[in-house]
Coordinates of C-alpha atoms in Angstrom, one line a residue:
Chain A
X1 CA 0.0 0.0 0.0
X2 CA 1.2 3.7 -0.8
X3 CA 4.3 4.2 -3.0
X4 CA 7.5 5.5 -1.7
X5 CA 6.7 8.9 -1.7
X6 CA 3.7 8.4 0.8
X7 CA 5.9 8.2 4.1
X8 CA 8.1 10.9 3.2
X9 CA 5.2 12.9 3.0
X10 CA 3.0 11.7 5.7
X11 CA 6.8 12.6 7.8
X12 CA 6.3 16.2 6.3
X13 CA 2.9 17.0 7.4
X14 CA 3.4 15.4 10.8
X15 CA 6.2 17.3 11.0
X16 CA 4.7 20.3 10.0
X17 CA 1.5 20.1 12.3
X18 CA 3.9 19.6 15.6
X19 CA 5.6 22.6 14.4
X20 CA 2.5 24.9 14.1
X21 CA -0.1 23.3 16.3
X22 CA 1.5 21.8 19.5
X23 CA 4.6 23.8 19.9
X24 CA 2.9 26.7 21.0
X25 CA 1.0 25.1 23.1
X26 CA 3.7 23.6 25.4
X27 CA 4.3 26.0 28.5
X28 CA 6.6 28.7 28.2
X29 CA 6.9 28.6 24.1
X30 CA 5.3 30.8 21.8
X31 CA 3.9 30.5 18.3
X32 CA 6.7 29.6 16.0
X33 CA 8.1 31.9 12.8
X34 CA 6.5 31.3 9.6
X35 CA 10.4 31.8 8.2
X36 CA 11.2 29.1 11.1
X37 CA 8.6 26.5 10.2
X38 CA 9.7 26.9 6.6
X39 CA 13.4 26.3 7.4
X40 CA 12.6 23.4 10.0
X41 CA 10.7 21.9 7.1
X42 CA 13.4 22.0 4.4
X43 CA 16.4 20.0 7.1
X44 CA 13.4 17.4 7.5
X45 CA 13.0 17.1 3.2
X46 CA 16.3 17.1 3.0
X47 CA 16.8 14.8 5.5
X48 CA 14.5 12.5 3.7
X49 CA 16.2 12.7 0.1
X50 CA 19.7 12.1 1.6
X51 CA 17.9 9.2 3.2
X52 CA 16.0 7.9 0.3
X53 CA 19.5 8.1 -1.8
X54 CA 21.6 6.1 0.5
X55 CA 21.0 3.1 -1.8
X56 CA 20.8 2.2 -5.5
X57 CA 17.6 0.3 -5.2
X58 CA 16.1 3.1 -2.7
X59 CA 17.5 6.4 -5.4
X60 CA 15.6 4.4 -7.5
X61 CA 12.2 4.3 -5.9
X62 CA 12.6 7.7 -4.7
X63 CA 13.3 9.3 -7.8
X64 CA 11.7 6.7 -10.2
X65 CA 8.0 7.6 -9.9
X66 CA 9.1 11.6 -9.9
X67 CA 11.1 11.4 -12.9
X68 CA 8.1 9.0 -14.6
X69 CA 5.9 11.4 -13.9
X70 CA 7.7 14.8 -15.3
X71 CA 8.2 13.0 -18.6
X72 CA 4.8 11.6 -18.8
X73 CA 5.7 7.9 -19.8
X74 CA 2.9 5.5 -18.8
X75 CA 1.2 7.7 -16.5
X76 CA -2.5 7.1 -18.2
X77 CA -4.9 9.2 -16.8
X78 CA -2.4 11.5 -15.5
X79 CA -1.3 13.3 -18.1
X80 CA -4.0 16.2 -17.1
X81 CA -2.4 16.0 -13.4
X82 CA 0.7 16.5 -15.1
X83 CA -0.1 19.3 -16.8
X84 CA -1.4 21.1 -14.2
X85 CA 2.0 20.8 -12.0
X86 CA 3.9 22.1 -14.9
X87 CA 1.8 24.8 -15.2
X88 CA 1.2 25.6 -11.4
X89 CA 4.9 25.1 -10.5
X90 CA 6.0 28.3 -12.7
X91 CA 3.0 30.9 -11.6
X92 CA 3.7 30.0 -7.8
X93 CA 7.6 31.1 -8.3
X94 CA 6.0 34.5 -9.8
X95 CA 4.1 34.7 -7.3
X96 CA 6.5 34.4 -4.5
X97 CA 8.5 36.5 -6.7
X98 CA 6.1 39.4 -6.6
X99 CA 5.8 39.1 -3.0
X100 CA 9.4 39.4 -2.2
X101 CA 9.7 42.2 -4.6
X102 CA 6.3 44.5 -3.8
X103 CA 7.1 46.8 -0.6
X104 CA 5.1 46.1 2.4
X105 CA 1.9 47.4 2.8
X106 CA 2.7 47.2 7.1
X107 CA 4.6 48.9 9.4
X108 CA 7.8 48.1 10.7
X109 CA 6.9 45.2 13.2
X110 CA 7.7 46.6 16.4
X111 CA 9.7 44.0 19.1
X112 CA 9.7 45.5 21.9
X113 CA 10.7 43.6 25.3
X114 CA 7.9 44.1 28.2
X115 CA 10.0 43.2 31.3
X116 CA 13.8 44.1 30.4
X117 CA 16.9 44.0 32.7
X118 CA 16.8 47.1 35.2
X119 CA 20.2 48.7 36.0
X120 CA 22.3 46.9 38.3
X121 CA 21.7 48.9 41.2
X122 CA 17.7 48.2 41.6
X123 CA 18.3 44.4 41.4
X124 CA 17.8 42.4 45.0
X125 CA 16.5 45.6 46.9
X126 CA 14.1 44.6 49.3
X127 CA 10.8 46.5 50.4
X128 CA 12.1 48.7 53.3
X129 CA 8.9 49.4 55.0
X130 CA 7.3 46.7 57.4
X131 CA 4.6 44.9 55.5
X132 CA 1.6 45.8 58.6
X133 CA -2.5 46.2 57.6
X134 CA -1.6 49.7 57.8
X135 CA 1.4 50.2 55.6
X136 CA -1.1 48.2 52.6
X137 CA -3.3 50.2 52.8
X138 CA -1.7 53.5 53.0
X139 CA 0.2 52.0 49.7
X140 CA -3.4 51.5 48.1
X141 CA -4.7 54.8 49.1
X142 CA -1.7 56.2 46.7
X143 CA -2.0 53.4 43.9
X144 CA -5.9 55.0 43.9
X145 CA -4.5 58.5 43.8
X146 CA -1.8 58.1 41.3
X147 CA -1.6 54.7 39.5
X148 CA -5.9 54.1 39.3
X149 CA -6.3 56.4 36.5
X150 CA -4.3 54.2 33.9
X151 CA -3.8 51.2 35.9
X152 CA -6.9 50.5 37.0
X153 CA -9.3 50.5 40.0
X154 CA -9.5 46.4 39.8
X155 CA -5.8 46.2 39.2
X156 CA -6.9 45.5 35.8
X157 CA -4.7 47.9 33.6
X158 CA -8.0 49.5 32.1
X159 CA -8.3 52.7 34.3
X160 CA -9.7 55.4 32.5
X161 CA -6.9 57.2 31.5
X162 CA -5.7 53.9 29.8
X163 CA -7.5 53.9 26.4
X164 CA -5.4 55.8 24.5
X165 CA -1.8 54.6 25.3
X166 CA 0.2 51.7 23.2
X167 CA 1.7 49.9 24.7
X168 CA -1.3 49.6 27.2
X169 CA -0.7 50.3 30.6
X170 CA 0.4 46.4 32.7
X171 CA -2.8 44.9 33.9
X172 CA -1.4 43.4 37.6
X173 CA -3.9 41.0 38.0
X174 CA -2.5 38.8 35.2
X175 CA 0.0 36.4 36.3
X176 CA 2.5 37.6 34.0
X177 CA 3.1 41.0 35.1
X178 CA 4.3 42.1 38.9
X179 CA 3.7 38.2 39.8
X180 CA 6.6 37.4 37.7
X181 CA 9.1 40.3 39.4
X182 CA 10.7 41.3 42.5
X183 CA 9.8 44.3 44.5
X184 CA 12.8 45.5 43.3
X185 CA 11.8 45.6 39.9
X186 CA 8.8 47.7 40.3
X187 CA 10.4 50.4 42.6
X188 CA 12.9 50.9 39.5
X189 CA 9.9 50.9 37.0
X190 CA 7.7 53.5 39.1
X191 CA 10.8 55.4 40.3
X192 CA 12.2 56.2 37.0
X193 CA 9.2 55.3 34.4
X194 CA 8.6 54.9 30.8
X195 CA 11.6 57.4 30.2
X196 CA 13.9 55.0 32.6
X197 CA 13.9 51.6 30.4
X198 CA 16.8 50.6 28.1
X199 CA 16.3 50.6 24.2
X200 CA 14.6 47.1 24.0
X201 CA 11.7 48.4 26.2
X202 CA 11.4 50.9 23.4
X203 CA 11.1 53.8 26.2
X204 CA 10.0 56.4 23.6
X205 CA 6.3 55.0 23.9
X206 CA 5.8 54.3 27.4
X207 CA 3.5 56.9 29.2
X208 CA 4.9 56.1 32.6
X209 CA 4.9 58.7 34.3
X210 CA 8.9 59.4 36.0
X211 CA 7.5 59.5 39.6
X212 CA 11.0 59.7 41.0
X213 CA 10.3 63.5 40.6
X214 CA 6.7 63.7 42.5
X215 CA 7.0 60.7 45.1
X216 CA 9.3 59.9 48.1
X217 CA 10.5 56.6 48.0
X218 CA 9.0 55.6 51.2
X219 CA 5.8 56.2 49.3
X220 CA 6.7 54.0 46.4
X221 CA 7.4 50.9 48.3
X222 CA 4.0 51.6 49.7
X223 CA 2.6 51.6 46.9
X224 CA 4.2 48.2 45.6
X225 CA 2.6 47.4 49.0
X226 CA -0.9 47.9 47.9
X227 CA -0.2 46.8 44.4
X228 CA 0.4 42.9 44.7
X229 CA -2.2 42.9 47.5
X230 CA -4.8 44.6 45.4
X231 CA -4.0 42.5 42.9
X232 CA -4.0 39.6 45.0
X233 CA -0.4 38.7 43.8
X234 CA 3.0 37.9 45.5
X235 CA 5.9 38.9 44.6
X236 CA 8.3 36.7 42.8
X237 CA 11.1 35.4 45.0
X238 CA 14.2 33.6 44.5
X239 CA 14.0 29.8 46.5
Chain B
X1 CA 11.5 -1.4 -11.3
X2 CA 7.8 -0.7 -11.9
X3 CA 5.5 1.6 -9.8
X4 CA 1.6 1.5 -10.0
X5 CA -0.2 4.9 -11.1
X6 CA -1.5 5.0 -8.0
X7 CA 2.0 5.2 -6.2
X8 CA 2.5 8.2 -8.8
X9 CA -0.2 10.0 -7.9
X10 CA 0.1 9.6 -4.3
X11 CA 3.4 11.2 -4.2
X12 CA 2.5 14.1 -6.5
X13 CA -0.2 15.2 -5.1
X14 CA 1.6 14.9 -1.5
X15 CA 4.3 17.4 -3.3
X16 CA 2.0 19.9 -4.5
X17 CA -0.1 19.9 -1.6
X18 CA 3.1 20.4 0.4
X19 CA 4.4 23.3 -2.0
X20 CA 0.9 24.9 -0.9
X21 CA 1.1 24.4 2.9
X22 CA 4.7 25.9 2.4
X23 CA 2.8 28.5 1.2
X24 CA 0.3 28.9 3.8
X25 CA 2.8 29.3 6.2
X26 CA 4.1 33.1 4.7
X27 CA 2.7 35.6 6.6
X28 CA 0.3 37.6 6.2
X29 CA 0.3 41.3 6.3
X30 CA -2.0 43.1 9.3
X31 CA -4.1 45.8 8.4
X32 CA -5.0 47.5 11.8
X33 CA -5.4 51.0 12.6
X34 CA -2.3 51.7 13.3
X35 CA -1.1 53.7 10.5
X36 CA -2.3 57.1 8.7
X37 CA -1.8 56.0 5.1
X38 CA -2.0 59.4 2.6
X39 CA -2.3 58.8 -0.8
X40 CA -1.0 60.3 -3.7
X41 CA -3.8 62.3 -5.3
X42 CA -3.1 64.0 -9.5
X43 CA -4.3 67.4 -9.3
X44 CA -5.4 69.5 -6.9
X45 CA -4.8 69.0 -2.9
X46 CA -7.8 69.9 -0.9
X47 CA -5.4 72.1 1.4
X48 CA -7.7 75.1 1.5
X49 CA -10.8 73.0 2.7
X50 CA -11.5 70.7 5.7
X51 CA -14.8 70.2 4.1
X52 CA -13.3 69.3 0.5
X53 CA -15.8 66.5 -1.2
X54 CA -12.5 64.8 -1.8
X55 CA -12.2 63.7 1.9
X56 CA -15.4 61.6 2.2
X57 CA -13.2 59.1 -0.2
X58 CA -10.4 59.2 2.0
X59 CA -10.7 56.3 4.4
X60 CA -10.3 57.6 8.3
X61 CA -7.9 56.3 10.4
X62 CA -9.1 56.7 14.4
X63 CA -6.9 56.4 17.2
X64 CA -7.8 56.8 20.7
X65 CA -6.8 59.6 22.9
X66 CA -6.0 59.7 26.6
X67 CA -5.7 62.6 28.6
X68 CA -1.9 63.4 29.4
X69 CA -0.9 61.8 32.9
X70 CA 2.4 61.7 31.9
X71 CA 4.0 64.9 33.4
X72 CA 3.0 67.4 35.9
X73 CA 0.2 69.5 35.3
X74 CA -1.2 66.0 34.1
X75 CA -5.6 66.1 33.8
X76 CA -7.5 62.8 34.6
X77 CA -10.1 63.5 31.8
X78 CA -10.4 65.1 28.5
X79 CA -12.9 65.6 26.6
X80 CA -11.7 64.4 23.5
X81 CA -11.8 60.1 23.4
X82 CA -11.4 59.8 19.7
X83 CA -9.6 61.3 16.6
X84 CA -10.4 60.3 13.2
X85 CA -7.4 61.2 10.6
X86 CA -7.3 61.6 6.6
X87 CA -4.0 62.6 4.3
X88 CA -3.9 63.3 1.1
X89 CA -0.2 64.3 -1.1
X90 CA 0.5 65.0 -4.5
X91 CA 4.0 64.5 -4.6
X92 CA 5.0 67.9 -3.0
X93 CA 2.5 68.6 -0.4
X94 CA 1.2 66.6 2.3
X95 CA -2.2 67.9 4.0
X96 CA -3.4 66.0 7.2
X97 CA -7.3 66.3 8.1
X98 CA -8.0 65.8 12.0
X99 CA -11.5 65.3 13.1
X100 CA -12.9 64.6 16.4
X101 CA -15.8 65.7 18.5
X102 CA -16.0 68.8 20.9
X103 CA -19.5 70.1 21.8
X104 CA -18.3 73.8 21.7
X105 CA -16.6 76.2 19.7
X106 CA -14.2 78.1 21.4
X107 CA -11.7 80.9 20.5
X108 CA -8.7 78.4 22.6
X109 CA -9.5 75.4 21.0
X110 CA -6.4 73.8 19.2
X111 CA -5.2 71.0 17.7
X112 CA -1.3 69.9 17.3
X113 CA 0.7 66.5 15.3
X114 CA 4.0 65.3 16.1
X115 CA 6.7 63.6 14.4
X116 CA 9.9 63.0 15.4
X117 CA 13.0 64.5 13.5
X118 CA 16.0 62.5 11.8
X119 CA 16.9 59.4 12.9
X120 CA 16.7 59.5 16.7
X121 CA 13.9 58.0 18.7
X122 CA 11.7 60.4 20.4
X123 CA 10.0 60.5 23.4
X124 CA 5.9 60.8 22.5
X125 CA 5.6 63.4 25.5
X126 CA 7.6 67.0 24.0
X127 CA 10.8 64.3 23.3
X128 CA 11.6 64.7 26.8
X129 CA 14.8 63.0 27.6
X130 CA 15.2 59.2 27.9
X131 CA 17.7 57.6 30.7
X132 CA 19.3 55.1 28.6
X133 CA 18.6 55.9 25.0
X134 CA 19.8 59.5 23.3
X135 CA 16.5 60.4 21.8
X136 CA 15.8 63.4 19.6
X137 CA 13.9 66.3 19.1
X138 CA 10.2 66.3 17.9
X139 CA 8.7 68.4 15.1
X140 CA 5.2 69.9 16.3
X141 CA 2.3 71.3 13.7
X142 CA 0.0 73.2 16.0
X143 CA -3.0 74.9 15.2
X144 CA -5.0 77.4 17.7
X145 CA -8.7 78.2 16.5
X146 CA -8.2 82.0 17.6
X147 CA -4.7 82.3 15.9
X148 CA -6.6 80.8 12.5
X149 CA -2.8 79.4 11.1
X150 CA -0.2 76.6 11.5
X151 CA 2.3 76.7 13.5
X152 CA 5.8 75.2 13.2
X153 CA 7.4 74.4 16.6
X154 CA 10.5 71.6 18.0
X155 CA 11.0 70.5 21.2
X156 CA 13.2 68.1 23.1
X157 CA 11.2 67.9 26.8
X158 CA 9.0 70.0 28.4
X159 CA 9.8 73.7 29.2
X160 CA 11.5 73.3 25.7
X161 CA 9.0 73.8 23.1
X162 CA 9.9 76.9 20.6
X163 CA 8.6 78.5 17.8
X164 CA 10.6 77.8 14.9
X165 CA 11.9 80.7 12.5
X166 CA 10.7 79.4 9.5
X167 CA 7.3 78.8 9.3
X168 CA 6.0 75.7 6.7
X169 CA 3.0 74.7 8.5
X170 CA -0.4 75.7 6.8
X171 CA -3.0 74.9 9.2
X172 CA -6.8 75.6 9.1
X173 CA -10.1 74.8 11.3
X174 CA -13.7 74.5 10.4
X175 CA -16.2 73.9 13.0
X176 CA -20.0 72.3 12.6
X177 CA -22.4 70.1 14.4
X178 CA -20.2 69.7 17.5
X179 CA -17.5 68.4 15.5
X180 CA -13.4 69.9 14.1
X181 CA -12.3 69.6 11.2
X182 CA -8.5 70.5 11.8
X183 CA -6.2 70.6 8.1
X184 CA -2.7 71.0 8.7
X185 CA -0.8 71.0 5.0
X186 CA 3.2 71.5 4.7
X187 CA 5.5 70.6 1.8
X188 CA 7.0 66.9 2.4
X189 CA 10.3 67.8 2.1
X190 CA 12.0 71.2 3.7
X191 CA 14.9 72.9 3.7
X192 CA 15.7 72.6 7.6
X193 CA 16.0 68.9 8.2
X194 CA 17.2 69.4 11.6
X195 CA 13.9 70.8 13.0
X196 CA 11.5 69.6 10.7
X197 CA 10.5 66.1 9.5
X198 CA 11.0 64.9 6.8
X199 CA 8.7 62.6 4.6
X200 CA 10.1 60.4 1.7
X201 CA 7.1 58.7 0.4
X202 CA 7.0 54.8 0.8
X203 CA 8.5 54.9 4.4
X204 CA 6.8 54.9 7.3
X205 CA 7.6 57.3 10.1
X206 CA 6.2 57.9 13.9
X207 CA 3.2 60.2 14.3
X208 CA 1.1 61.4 17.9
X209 CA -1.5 63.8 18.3
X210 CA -3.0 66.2 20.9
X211 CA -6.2 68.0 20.9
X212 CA -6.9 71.3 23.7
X213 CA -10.6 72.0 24.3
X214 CA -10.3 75.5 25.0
X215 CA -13.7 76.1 26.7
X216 CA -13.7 77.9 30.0
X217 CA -15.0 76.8 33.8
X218 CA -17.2 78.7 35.6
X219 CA -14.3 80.4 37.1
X220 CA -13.3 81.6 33.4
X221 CA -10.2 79.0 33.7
X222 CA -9.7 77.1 30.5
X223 CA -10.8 73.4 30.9
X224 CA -7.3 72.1 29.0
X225 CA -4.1 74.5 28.4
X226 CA -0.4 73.4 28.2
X227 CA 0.2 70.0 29.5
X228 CA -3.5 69.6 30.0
X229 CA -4.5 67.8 26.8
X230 CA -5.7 64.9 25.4
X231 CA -3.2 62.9 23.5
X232 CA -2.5 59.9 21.5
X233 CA 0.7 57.4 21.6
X234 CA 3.2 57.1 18.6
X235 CA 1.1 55.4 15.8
X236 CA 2.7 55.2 11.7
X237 CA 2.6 57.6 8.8
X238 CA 3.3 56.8 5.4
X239 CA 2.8 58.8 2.4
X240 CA 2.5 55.8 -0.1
X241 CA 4.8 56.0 -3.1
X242 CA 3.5 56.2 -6.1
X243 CA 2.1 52.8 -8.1
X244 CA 5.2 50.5 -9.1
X245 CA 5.2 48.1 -11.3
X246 CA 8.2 46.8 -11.2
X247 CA 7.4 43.6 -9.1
X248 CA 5.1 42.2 -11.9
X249 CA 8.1 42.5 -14.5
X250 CA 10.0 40.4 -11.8
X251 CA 7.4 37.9 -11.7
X252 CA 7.0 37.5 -15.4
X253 CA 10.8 37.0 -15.8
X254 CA 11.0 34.2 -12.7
X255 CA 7.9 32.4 -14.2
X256 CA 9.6 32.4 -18.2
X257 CA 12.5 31.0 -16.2
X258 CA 10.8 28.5 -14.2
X259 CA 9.0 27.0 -18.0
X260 CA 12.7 27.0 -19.1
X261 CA 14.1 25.1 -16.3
X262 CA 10.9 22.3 -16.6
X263 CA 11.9 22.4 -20.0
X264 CA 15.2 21.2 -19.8
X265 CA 14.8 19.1 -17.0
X266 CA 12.0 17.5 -19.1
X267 CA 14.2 16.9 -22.1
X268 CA 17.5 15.8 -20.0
X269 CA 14.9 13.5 -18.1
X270 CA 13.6 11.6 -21.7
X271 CA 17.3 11.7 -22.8
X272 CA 18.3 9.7 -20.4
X273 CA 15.3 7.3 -20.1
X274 CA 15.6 6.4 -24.0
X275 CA 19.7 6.3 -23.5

């Protein structure tokens, strides 16, 4: 059952379908490349051809059927089938050929790295103020004053203000945001703002406000306080 | 060594349907709101008149405003959510329609667009300065409904802004039915690339608004002034080139080269078979 070229290609498409549909899905990945899938695809044919020409009698019934077919010798009915590849096979290189040649109708895509490294000296500070009932809540009486218009009054990220600011403003209550960082990390963030992060957090576009220049520290960590309690998040620690 | 029509068939349709799924996997281009796209208009630019029939063929871009918390005097609201843009060039001019809502007309309403200048990043907010990054100034067109003109102005951070010597913005305001109609128009390229930008057409370059409603409290304070605006975040501008054909002479050649290549593969193949 099948000719030769059947498992090769069932390999392909199984390939291909790990690739696109369950790699993203495992924990911690993310959808793959087009450019990537493509490139992961041509190692796995080629793969295949060096493996189907390792022998005489397997070169043979690898290529056999593929060269009967492109000079049309005893292939009946197929002849139309034929046809149609030679014809296809041509208008698909124009096409990619047009593709690769017509300028792009989007903008530049935009990478731009959501937590990066903070300077050296706001890694491994720890919260100076006590962590009392008191303390949390002062800190949440200042995340409503200052942080609730963009931020959010549910921690959310969609405060008011938020709506017209890209990148939108961290939504805390997702377990990718302050869950994932230290204390440290925020007081650099809120301290120094939008203005304060390194060219991969593309600092141009943030709308942080710098609040270094309106806010005591003490306030701050107060305020980081509140956050992750608001939020009903901890923050991350090293074990 | 024979092989059954079947086994043919089996493998060439696997090819082509793998050629297809290699195909599938390009991707795509996304159209979302993101950019102001102006095209190239022959004739006349409607840089006179907000209300030119032109613009109802110009498709809007709308981006969403917030009200500027960024810097002290911040405001919490403003009462403009939403700013629909148009752009039009012909090659020497660009003109930029805003349009947004505002349920009165008053003398200190103003509108205002900026770009950044050359090739350093700016900050959206006045280009203030960045801690790790060297940013540059931005160019600012700035319209005030009482001053009835453009207004040509740089900055690099607040306290900074300044009216520039040479003035190149054309800017003009028509007001009905609780709604602006702000044109700004300025030649694409100018003679001061160091304050102004500059737009080749094809690229795409960074563009932010900010809108003032300039109607007064009951205490005869103005509602927005300065650093009390509504603004928007960097979004793209492209004046779009004009039409190119060049890629389907490219395509034509690769596919005549393609038939040529099946071609002799075709006849080397039969060669050898009957050798």
């Amino acid at each position: 059952m099948g000719g030769p070229l059947l498992k090769p290609v069932i390999l392909i498409g199984i390939v291909y379908a790990i690739l696109k549909f369950a790699v993203p899905n495992i924990p911690g990945s993310a959808p793959l490349p087009a450019s990537l899938i493509f490139l992961y695809l041509m190692l796995t044919t080629s793969g295949i051809v060096i493996f189907a020409t390792l022998s005489g009698e397997s070169k043979d019934a690898f290529w056999g059927p593929i060269q009967r077919f492109l000079t049309g010798e005893n292939i009946g009915n197929l002849q139309v089938l034929r046809y149609g590849v030679l014809l296809l096979l041509p208008l698909i290189v124009g096409w990619q050929t047009y593709n690769s040649t017509a300028i792009s109708a989007a903008p530049p895509a935009e990478n731009r790295t959501i937590h990066p490294a903070p300077p050296g000296e706001y890694t491994g500070l720890s919260n100076p103020i006590a962590k009392t009932p008191d303390a949390i809540q002062q800190g949440k009486g200042f995340y409503a004053a200052f942080c609730s218009p963009c931020h959010g009054g549910n921690f959310d990220g969609k405060g008011p203000a938020s709506r017209g600011f890209n990148p939108p403003p961290a939504n805390f209550s997702d377990p990718t945001t302050i869950a994932m960082l230290q204390e440290s990390y925020l007081f650099w963030r809120i301290k120094k703002g939008g203005v304060g992060l390194p060219i991969e957090g593309m600092p141009w576009k943030s709308a942080m406000p710098r609040w270094e220049v309106e806010l005591p520290d003490e306030w701050i960590w107060k305020i980081i306080m509140g956050e992750y309690d608001g939020a009903h998040q901890s923050p991350r620690t090293w074990e | 060594m024979k092989h059954g029509v079947s086994e043919i068939a089996t493998g060439v349709i696997g090819g082509v349907l793998l050629v297809m799924g290699f195909l599938a996997v390009e991707p795509v281009a996304a159209q979302e709101s993101i950019a102001v796209r102006a095209q190239m208009v022959k004739g006349l630019l409607p840089a006179d008149d907000p209300n030119a029939a032109v613009w109802s063929s110009v498709a809007p871009a709308t981006f969403p405003m917030s009200p500027q918390v960024h810097w002290p005097t911040r405001i919490l609201e403003a009462t403009v959510r939403d700013l629909s843009v148009r752009a039009l060039h012909d090659g020497t001019n660009v003109t930029i329609l805003l349009e947004y809502a505002d349920p009165s007309e008053d003398p200190d309403d103003a509108a205002a667009i900026e770009f950044m200048v050359g090739d350093k990043k700016a900050h959206f907010a006045h280009g203030q300065p960045m801690a790790q990054v060297e940013g540059g100034p931005v160019n600012i067109w700035y319209w005030k409904n009482k001053d009835a003109k453009g207004m040509d102005m740089n900055a690099k951070g607040f306290g900074t802004l300044s009216v520039q010597t040479h003035q190149d913005v054309k800017a003009k305001g028509a007001y009905a039915n609780g709604t602006w109609k702000v044109l700004f128009t300025r030649p694409l390229a100018t003679e001061h690339p160091e304050e102004d930008t500059q737009i080749k057409t094809g690229g795409f370059i960074n563009i932010a608004f900010a809108v003032w409603d300039g109607k007064k409290d009951i205490s005869g304070e103005l509602k927005e002034k300065g650093s009390q605006k509504a603004i928007s975040s960097w979004w793209y501008f492209r004046a779009e080139a004009p039409p190119d054909y060049s890629g389907y002479y490219y395509a034509a050649l690769a596919v005549g080269l393609a038939f040529g290549f099946q071609f002799i593969l075709i006849r080397k193949l039969k060669k050898g078979q009957s050798a």
